[in-house]
Short mmCIF file of C-alpha atoms in Angstrom, two decimals:
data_model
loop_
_atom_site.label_atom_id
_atom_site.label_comp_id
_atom_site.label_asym_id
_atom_site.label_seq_id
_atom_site.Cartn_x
_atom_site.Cartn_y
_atom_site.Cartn_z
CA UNK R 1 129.61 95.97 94.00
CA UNK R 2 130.87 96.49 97.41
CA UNK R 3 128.25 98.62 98.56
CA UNK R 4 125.90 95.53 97.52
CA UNK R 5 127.64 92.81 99.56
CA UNK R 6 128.02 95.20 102.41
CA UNK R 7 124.73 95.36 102.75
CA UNK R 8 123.89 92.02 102.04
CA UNK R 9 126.46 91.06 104.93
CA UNK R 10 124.55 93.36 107.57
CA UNK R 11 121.28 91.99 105.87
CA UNK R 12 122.56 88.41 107.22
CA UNK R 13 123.56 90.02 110.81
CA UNK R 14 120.05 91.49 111.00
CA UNK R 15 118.75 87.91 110.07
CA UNK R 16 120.92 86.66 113.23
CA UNK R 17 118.95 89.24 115.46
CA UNK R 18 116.04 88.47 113.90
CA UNK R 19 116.40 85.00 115.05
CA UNK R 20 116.36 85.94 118.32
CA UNK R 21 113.16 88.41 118.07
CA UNK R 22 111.48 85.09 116.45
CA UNK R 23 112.25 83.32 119.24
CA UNK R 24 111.99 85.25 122.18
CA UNK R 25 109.59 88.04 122.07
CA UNK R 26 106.45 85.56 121.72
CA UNK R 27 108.26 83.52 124.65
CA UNK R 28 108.12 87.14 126.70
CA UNK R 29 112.10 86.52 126.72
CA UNK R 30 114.35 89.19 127.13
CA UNK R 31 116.15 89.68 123.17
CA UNK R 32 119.04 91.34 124.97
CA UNK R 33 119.51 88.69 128.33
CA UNK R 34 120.62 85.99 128.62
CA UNK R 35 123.20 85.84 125.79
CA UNK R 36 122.72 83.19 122.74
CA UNK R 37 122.70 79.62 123.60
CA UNK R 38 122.00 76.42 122.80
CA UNK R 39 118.11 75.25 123.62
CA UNK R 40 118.89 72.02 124.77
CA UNK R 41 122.10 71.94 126.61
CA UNK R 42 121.76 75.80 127.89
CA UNK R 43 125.64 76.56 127.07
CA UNK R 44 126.71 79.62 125.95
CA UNK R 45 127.47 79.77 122.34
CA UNK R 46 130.91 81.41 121.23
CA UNK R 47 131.21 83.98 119.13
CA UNK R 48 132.81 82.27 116.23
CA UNK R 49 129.95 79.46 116.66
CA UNK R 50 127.08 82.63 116.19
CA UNK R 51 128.73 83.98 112.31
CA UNK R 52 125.69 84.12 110.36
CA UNK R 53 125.09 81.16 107.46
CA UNK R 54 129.00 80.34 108.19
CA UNK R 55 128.53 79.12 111.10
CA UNK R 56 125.74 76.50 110.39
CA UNK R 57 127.76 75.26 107.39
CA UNK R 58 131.40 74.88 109.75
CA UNK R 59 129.08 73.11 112.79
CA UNK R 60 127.19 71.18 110.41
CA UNK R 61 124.20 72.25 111.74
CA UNK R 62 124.55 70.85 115.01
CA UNK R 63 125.83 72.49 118.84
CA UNK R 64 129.08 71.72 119.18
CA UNK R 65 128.66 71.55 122.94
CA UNK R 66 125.57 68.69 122.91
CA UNK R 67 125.45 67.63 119.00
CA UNK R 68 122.09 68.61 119.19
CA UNK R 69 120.69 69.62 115.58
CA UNK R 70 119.93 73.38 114.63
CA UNK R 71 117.09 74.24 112.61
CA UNK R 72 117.33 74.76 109.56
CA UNK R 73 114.88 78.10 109.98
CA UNK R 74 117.73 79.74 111.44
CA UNK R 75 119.92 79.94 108.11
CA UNK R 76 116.81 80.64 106.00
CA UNK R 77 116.06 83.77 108.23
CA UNK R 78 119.68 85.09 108.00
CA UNK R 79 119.67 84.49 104.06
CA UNK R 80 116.48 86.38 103.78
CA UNK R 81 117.07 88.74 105.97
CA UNK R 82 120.46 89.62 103.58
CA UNK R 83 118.15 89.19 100.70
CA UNK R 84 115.70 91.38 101.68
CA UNK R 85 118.16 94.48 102.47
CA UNK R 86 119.90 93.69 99.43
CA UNK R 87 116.45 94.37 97.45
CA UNK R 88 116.39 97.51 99.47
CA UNK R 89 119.33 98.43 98.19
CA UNK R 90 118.94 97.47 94.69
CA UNK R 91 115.36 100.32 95.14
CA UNK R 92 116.93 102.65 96.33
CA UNK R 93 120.67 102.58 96.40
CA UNK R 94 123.67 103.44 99.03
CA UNK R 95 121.79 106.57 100.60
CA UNK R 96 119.90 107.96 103.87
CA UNK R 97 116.84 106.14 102.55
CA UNK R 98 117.85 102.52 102.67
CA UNK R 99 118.65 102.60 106.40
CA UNK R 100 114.72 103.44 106.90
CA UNK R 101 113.55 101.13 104.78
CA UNK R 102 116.09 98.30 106.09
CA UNK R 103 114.32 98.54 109.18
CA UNK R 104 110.97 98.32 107.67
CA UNK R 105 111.79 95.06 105.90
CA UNK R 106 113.70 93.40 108.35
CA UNK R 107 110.37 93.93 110.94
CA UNK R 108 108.01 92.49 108.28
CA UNK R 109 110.13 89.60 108.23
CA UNK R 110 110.03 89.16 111.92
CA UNK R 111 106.21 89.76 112.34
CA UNK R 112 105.61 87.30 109.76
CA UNK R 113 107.47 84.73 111.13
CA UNK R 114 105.78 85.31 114.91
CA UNK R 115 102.43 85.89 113.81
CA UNK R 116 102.65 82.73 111.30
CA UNK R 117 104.15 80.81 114.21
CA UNK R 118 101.58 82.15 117.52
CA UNK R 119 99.24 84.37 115.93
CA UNK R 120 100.45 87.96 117.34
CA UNK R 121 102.27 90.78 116.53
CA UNK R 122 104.53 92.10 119.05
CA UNK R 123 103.78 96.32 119.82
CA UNK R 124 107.63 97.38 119.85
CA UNK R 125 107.67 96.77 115.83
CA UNK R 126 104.63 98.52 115.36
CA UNK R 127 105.27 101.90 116.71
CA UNK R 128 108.98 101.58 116.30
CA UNK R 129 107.55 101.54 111.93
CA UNK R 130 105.52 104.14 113.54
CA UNK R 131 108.18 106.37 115.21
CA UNK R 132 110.91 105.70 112.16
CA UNK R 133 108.18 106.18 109.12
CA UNK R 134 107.30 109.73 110.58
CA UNK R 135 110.39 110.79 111.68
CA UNK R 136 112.47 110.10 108.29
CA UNK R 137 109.51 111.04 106.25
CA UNK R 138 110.90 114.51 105.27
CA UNK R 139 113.78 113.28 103.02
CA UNK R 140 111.60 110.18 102.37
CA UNK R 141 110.81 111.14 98.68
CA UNK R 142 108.55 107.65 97.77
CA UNK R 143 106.29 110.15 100.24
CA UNK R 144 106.00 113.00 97.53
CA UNK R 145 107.96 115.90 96.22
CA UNK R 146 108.51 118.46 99.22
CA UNK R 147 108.72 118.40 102.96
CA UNK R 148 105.83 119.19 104.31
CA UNK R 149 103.82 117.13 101.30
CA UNK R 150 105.98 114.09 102.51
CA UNK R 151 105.25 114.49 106.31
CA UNK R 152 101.56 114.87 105.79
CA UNK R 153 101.55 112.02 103.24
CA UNK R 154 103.50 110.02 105.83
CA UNK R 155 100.49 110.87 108.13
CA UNK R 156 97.92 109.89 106.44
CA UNK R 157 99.88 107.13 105.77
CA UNK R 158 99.51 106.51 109.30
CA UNK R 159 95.43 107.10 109.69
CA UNK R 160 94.95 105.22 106.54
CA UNK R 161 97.08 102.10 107.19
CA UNK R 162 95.28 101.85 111.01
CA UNK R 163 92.07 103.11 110.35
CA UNK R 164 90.86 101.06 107.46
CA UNK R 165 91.42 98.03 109.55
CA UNK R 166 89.82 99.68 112.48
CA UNK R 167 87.06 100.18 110.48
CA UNK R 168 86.77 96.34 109.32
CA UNK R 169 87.44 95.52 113.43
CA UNK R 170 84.80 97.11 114.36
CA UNK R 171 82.31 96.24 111.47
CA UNK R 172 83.44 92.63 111.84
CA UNK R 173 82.18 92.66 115.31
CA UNK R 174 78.55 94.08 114.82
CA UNK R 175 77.85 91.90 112.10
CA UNK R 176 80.23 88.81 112.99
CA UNK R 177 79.89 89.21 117.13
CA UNK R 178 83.60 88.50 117.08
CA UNK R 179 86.69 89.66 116.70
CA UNK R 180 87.56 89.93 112.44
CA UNK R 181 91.19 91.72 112.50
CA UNK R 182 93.38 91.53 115.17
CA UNK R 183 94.85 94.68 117.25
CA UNK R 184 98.89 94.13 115.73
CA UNK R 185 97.41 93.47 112.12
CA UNK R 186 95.82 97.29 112.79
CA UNK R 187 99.08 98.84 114.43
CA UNK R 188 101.72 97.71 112.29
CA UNK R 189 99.76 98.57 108.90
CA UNK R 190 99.35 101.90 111.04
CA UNK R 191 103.69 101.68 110.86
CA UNK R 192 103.78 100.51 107.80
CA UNK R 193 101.41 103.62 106.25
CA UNK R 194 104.45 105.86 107.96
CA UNK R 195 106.53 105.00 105.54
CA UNK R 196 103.95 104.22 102.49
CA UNK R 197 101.77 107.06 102.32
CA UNK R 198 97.79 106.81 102.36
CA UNK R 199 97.03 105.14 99.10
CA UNK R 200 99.75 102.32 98.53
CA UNK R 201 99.20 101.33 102.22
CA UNK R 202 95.45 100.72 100.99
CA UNK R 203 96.86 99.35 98.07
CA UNK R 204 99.00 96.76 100.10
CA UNK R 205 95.87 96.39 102.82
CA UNK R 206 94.04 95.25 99.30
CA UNK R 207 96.37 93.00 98.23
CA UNK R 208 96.72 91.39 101.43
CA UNK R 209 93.02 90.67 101.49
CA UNK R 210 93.03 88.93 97.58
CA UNK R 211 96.47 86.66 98.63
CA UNK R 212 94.92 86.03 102.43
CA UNK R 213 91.43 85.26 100.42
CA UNK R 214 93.19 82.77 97.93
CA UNK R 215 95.59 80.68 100.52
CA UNK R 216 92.63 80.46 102.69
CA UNK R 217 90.28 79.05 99.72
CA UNK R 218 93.13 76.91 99.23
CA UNK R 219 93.84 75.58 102.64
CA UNK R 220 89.89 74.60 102.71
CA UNK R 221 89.81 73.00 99.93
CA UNK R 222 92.29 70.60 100.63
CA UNK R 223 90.70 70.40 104.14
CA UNK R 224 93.91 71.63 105.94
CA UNK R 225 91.89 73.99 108.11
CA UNK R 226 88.03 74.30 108.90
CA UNK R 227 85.91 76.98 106.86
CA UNK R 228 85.66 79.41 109.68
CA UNK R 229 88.78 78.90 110.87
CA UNK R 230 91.16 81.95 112.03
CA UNK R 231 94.39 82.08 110.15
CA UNK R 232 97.19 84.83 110.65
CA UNK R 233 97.03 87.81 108.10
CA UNK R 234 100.02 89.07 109.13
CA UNK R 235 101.99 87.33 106.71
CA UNK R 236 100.04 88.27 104.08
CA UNK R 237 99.95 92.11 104.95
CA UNK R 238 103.86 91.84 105.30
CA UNK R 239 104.42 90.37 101.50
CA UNK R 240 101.49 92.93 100.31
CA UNK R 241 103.41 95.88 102.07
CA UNK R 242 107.18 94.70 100.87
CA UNK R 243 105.30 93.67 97.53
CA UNK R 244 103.80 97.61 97.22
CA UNK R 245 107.62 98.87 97.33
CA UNK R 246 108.00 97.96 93.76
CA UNK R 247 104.94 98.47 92.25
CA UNK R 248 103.87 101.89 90.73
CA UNK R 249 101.87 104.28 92.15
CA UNK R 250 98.18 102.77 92.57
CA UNK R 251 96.83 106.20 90.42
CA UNK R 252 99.09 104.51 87.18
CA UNK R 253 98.00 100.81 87.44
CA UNK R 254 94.25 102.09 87.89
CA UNK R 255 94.70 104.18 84.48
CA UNK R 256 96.57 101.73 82.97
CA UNK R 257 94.20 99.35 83.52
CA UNK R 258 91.28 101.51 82.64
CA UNK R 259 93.10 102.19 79.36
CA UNK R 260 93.53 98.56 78.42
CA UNK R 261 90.09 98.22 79.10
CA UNK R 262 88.90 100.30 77.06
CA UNK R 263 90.91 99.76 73.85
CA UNK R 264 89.88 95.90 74.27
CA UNK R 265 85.90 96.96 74.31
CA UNK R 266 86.78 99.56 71.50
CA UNK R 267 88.68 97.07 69.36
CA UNK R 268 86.60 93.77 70.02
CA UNK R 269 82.92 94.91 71.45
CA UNK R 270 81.96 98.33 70.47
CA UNK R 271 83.52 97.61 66.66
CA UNK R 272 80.94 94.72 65.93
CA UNK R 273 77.71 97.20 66.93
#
């Protein structure tokens, strides 16, 4: 139990951070200069003011230099931030693994806000996921059974993650004559295969494509955007990727599906022949 709100607690200080990658990074703002402060009034904000979801419940949500209000976004990302790690630990439990995987969850959660927000993906997350996933691959054992099977999984991770989409870039544009994935969606699913492996990164790269298919359907339909309209598929590669984590290995939920299909053609087709 205190492992669990330990991490949950350095989930929500993560989320903090993350609040300031959100903000910054797309503003081409330094995340480490100037310190924290308010938007409106430009005062430094005390340390005791900057305690993650504590803080926003003691101010009631407003500066406490200026009164001006504080976004509610900023809470949701710390919560989810601690929610997220504390998933992470829940999968895999108070080892070596979890720090790895922290990292990978907390960076989906930033790129999905920034690239929901401005449509990009900022390059330090994706070859940070890049650097991390190969480096920690060897005692990464979601990777495979040994070492070297783990590395080289973790590698091909890494050409399978980038390169399908590279593929689909470049198709898109000799058919299309424009752009049809973006350069971060290719480099951080090029991260995210680091820590993956080849086929759940495809996997998650598939799913992404059926939930980015349906919203956009959606969002048409009810005329919120126009039929060839670009949205962000960021998001929707992040939830696919942290959504992959607890699935099973794509190999068992193709044979179990091939098995339920055919006992339902041998029990209600083939029987009445």
């Amino acid at each position: 139990m205190f492992e669990a709100i330990l991490v949950f607690i350095f989930g929500l200080c993560f989320g903090s951070f993350a609040n300031v990658c959100i903000y910054r990074m797309p503003r081409d703002i330094s995340i480490i200069k100037p310190d924290s402060h308010c938007p409106k009034c430009k005062r430094p904000i005390n340390w005791y003011d900057n305690i993650p979801l504590i803080s926003y419940i003691c101010l009631r949500a407003k500066c406490r230099n200026c009164g001006e209000k504080i976004s509610f976004i900023y809470p949701c990302v710390e919560l989810l931030c601690g929610v997220l790690f504390l998933s992470m630990y829940f999968l895999f439990g108070y080892s070596y693994i979890l720090i790895p995987f922290c990292l990978l969850v907390f960076s989906l959660l930033v790129i999905t806000a920034i690239d929901f927000e401005f449509q990009i993906i900022p390059d330090e997350f994706s070859f940070m996921l890049m650097v991390v996933g190969f480096l920690t691959s060897w005692f990464n054992y979601t990777l495979g059974a040994g070492v070297l099977e783990r590395m080289l999984n973790s590698f091909l991770g890494f050409l399978a993650g980038g390169g399908s989409l590279y593929l689909v870039a470049v198709l898109g544009k000799l058919l299309y004559k424009k752009d049809a994935m973006g350069g971060g969606d290719i480099k951080i699913m090029a991260g995210v295969g680091t820590f993956l492996g080849w086929d759940k990164v495809l996997f998650a790269i598939a799913i992404a494509c059926f939930l980015g298919s349906i919203v956009g359907i959606l969002l048409i339909a009810f005329k919120k955007i126009l039929r060839r309209q670009e949205i962000a598929f960021g998001p929707y590669l992040a939830a696919a990727s942290y959504l992959v984590l607890f699935l099973p290995q794509p190999a068992v939920i193709i044979n179990t599906i091939t098995a339920f299909e055919e006992s339902f053609l041998t029990k209600f087709v083939f029987t009445g022949i």
